[in-house]
């Protein structure tokens, strides 16, 4: 057994290096988005007010496998670029909505009387970027409609639904997304409307982007059917 590993190690290392070089070169060709900066800005604009009536609050009683196996069929970076396209489009829509109408934060530290309900005015642009890290990130209020937590969750669930192959994992992922939705409302991190809007907005965004973006290329030249990751 030790002899087997000593002979295989150089071949495995070459495979890892080749895969990494391809993935890095593909990654260098893609873009970034500015959602984080926009979210920091809206935290400064938050104004505390009476908590809105929310049905969810009333109903809920408490407040790179890819590098090692031959079965790899899609380049990791291309799959991640597709995910980033979904996330970027959803986050741009989210920026538009939470700046269009700013709601008083439902979380406990966002309510009137809390010293964390409003951030002090920034002294410089650099302070807006870092937003008094980490306190501004932990106690930020105002970026509500729609939930960024659900954007990330639903994007990954929808991506695995399309490119994954294990049925029970797909069903389990949808169940976790539903449970997370309820827990976010229960923790007062978001209003129920933030979660509801996220569910249909993310699904519609992914649907329309899939219609516009080309299918991920198949690594195998011997097959014409779309390949799925294991």
Coordinates of N, CA and C in Angstrom, one line a residue, residues 94-188:
X94 N -31.8 43.8 -5.0 CA -31.9 44.1 -3.5 C -31.5 45.5 -3.2
X95 N -30.4 45.9 -3.8 CA -29.9 47.3 -3.5 C -31.0 48.3 -3.9
X96 N -31.6 48.1 -5.0 CA -32.7 49.0 -5.5 C -33.9 49.0 -4.6
X97 N -34.2 47.9 -4.0 CA -35.4 47.8 -3.1 C -35.1 48.4 -1.8
X98 N -34.0 48.1 -1.2 CA -33.8 48.6 0.2 C -33.4 50.1 0.2
X99 N -33.0 50.6 -0.9 CA -32.9 52.1 -0.9 C -34.2 52.8 -1.3
X100 N -35.0 52.1 -2.1 CA -36.3 52.7 -2.5 C -37.2 53.0 -1.3
X101 N -37.3 52.0 -0.4 CA -38.2 52.2 0.8 C -37.4 51.6 2.0
X102 N -37.1 52.4 2.9 CA -36.3 52.0 4.1 C -37.3 51.7 5.3
X103 N -37.2 50.5 5.7 CA -38.1 50.1 6.8 C -37.3 50.1 8.2
X104 N -38.1 50.4 9.2 CA -37.4 50.3 10.6 C -37.1 48.9 10.9
X105 N -35.8 48.6 11.3 CA -35.4 47.3 11.5 C -36.1 46.6 12.6
X106 N -36.5 45.3 12.4 CA -37.3 44.5 13.4 C -36.4 43.9 14.5
X107 N -35.1 43.9 14.2 CA -34.3 43.3 15.2 C -34.2 44.1 16.5
X108 N -33.9 43.5 17.6 CA -34.0 44.2 18.9 C -33.1 45.4 19.0
X109 N -31.9 45.3 18.5 CA -31.0 46.4 18.6 C -31.3 47.5 17.6
X110 N -32.3 47.3 16.7 CA -32.7 48.4 15.7 C -33.9 49.2 16.2
X111 N -34.4 48.9 17.4 CA -35.6 49.6 17.8 C -35.3 50.9 18.6
X112 N -36.3 51.7 18.7 CA -36.1 53.0 19.3 C -35.6 52.8 20.8
X113 N -34.7 53.6 21.2 CA -34.1 53.5 22.5 C -32.8 52.8 22.5
X114 N -32.5 52.0 21.5 CA -31.3 51.3 21.5 C -30.2 52.2 20.9
X115 N -29.0 52.1 21.6 CA -27.9 52.9 21.1 C -27.3 52.4 19.8
X116 N -27.7 51.2 19.4 CA -27.2 50.6 18.1 C -28.2 50.9 17.0
X117 N -29.3 51.5 17.2 CA -30.4 51.7 16.2 C -29.9 52.5 15.1
X118 N -29.0 53.5 15.3 CA -28.5 54.4 14.3 C -27.0 54.4 14.4
X119 N -26.3 54.3 13.3 CA -24.9 54.5 13.3 C -24.5 56.0 13.2
X120 N -23.4 56.4 13.9 CA -23.0 57.8 13.8 C -22.6 58.1 12.4
X121 N -22.7 59.4 12.0 CA -22.4 59.8 10.6 C -20.9 59.4 10.4
X122 N -20.6 58.9 9.2 CA -19.2 58.6 8.9 C -18.3 59.8 8.8
X123 N -17.1 59.7 9.1 CA -16.1 60.8 9.0 C -15.4 60.8 7.7
X124 N -15.4 59.6 7.0 CA -14.7 59.5 5.7 C -15.3 58.4 4.9
X125 N -15.0 58.4 3.6 CA -15.5 57.3 2.7 C -14.9 55.9 3.2
X126 N -13.7 55.9 3.7 CA -13.1 54.7 4.2 C -14.0 54.1 5.3
X127 N -14.5 54.9 6.2 CA -15.4 54.5 7.3 C -16.7 53.8 6.8
X128 N -17.2 54.4 5.6 CA -18.4 53.8 5.1 C -18.1 52.3 4.6
X129 N -16.9 52.2 4.0 CA -16.5 50.9 3.4 C -16.3 49.9 4.6
X130 N -15.7 50.3 5.6 CA -15.4 49.3 6.7 C -16.5 49.4 7.8
X131 N -17.3 50.4 7.8 CA -18.5 50.6 8.6 C -18.2 50.2 10.1
X132 N -17.1 50.7 10.6 CA -16.8 50.5 12.0 C -16.7 49.0 12.3
X133 N -16.0 48.3 11.4 CA -15.9 46.8 11.5 C -15.4 46.4 12.9
X134 N -15.9 45.4 13.6 CA -17.1 44.6 13.2 C -18.4 45.0 13.7
X135 N -18.4 46.1 14.5 CA -19.7 46.5 15.2 C -20.7 46.9 14.1
X136 N -20.4 47.6 13.1 CA -21.3 48.1 12.1 C -22.0 46.9 11.4
X137 N -21.2 45.9 11.1 CA -21.7 44.7 10.5 C -22.7 43.9 11.3
X138 N -22.3 43.8 12.6 CA -23.2 43.1 13.5 C -24.5 43.8 13.8
X139 N -24.4 45.2 14.0 CA -25.6 45.9 14.4 C -26.2 46.8 13.3
X140 N -25.8 46.6 12.1 CA -26.4 47.3 11.0 C -27.9 47.1 10.8
X141 N -28.6 48.2 10.5 CA -30.1 48.1 10.3 C -30.5 48.8 9.0
X142 N -31.6 48.3 8.5 CA -32.2 49.1 7.3 C -32.1 48.3 6.0
X143 N -31.2 47.4 5.8 CA -31.1 46.7 4.6 C -32.0 45.4 4.6
X144 N -33.3 45.6 4.4 CA -34.3 44.6 4.7 C -34.9 43.9 3.5
X145 N -35.6 44.7 2.7 CA -36.2 44.1 1.5 C -35.2 44.0 0.4
X146 N -34.9 42.8 -0.1 CA -35.3 41.5 0.5 C -34.2 40.8 1.1
X147 N -34.4 39.6 1.7 CA -33.4 39.0 2.5 C -32.2 38.5 1.7
X148 N -31.0 39.0 2.1 CA -29.7 38.5 1.5 C -29.4 37.1 1.9
X149 N -29.8 36.7 3.1 CA -29.6 35.3 3.6 C -30.3 34.4 2.6
X150 N -31.6 34.7 2.3 CA -32.3 33.8 1.4 C -31.8 33.9 0.0
X151 N -31.2 35.0 -0.5 CA -30.6 35.0 -1.8 C -29.6 34.0 -1.9
X152 N -28.6 33.9 -1.0 CA -27.5 33.0 -1.0 C -28.1 31.5 -0.9
X153 N -29.0 31.3 0.0 CA -29.5 30.0 0.2 C -30.2 29.5 -1.1
X154 N -31.1 30.3 -1.6 CA -31.9 29.9 -2.8 C -31.0 29.7 -4.0
X155 N -30.0 30.6 -4.2 CA -29.2 30.5 -5.3 C -28.4 29.1 -5.3
X156 N -27.9 28.7 -4.2 CA -27.2 27.5 -4.1 C -28.1 26.3 -4.2
X157 N -29.3 26.4 -3.6 CA -30.3 25.3 -3.8 C -30.7 25.1 -5.2
X158 N -31.0 26.2 -5.9 CA -31.4 26.2 -7.3 C -30.3 25.7 -8.2
X159 N -29.0 26.0 -7.9 CA -27.9 25.6 -8.7 C -27.7 24.1 -8.5
X160 N -27.8 23.6 -7.3 CA -27.7 22.1 -7.1 C -28.9 21.4 -7.8
X161 N -30.1 22.0 -7.7 CA -31.3 21.4 -8.3 C -31.0 21.2 -9.8
X162 N -30.3 22.1 -10.5 CA -30.1 22.0 -11.9 C -28.9 21.1 -12.2
X163 N -27.8 21.2 -11.5 CA -26.6 20.5 -11.9 C -26.3 19.3 -11.0
X164 N -27.0 19.1 -9.9 CA -26.8 18.0 -9.1 C -27.5 16.8 -9.5
X165 N -27.2 15.6 -9.0 CA -27.8 14.4 -9.4 C -28.5 13.6 -8.3
X166 N -28.2 13.9 -7.0 CA -28.8 13.1 -5.9 C -30.1 13.7 -5.5
X167 N -31.2 13.0 -5.7 CA -32.5 13.5 -5.6 C -32.8 13.9 -4.1
X168 N -32.4 13.0 -3.2 CA -32.8 13.2 -1.8 C -32.0 14.5 -1.2
X169 N -30.8 14.8 -1.8 CA -30.1 16.0 -1.4 C -30.9 17.2 -1.8
X170 N -31.4 17.2 -3.0 CA -32.2 18.3 -3.5 C -33.4 18.5 -2.6
X171 N -34.1 17.5 -2.3 CA -35.3 17.6 -1.4 C -34.9 18.1 0.0
X172 N -33.8 17.6 0.5 CA -33.3 18.1 1.8 C -32.9 19.5 1.7
X173 N -32.3 20.0 0.6 CA -31.9 21.4 0.5 C -33.1 22.3 0.5
X174 N -34.2 21.9 -0.2 CA -35.4 22.7 -0.2 C -36.0 22.8 1.2
X175 N -35.9 21.7 2.0 CA -36.4 21.6 3.3 C -35.6 22.6 4.2
X176 N -34.3 22.6 4.1 CA -33.5 23.5 4.9 C -33.8 24.9 4.5
X177 N -34.0 25.2 3.3 CA -34.3 26.6 2.9 C -35.6 27.1 3.5
X178 N -36.6 26.2 3.6 CA -37.8 26.5 4.2 C -37.6 26.7 5.7
X179 N -36.9 25.9 6.4 CA -36.6 26.0 7.8 C -35.9 27.3 8.1
X180 N -34.9 27.6 7.3 CA -34.1 28.8 7.5 C -35.0 30.0 7.3
X181 N -36.0 30.0 6.4 CA -36.9 31.1 6.3 C -37.6 31.4 7.6
X182 N -38.1 30.3 8.2 CA -38.9 30.5 9.4 C -38.0 31.0 10.6
X183 N -36.7 30.5 10.6 CA -35.8 30.9 11.7 C -35.4 32.3 11.5
X184 N -35.2 32.8 10.3 CA -34.9 34.2 10.1 C -36.0 35.1 10.6
X185 N -37.2 34.7 10.3 CA -38.4 35.5 10.8 C -38.5 35.4 12.3
X186 N -38.3 34.2 12.9 CA -38.4 34.0 14.3 C -37.3 34.8 15.1
X187 N -36.1 35.0 14.5 CA -35.0 35.7 15.1 C -35.2 37.2 15.0
X188 N -36.2 37.7 14.2 CA -36.5 39.1 14.0 C -35.4 39.8 13.1

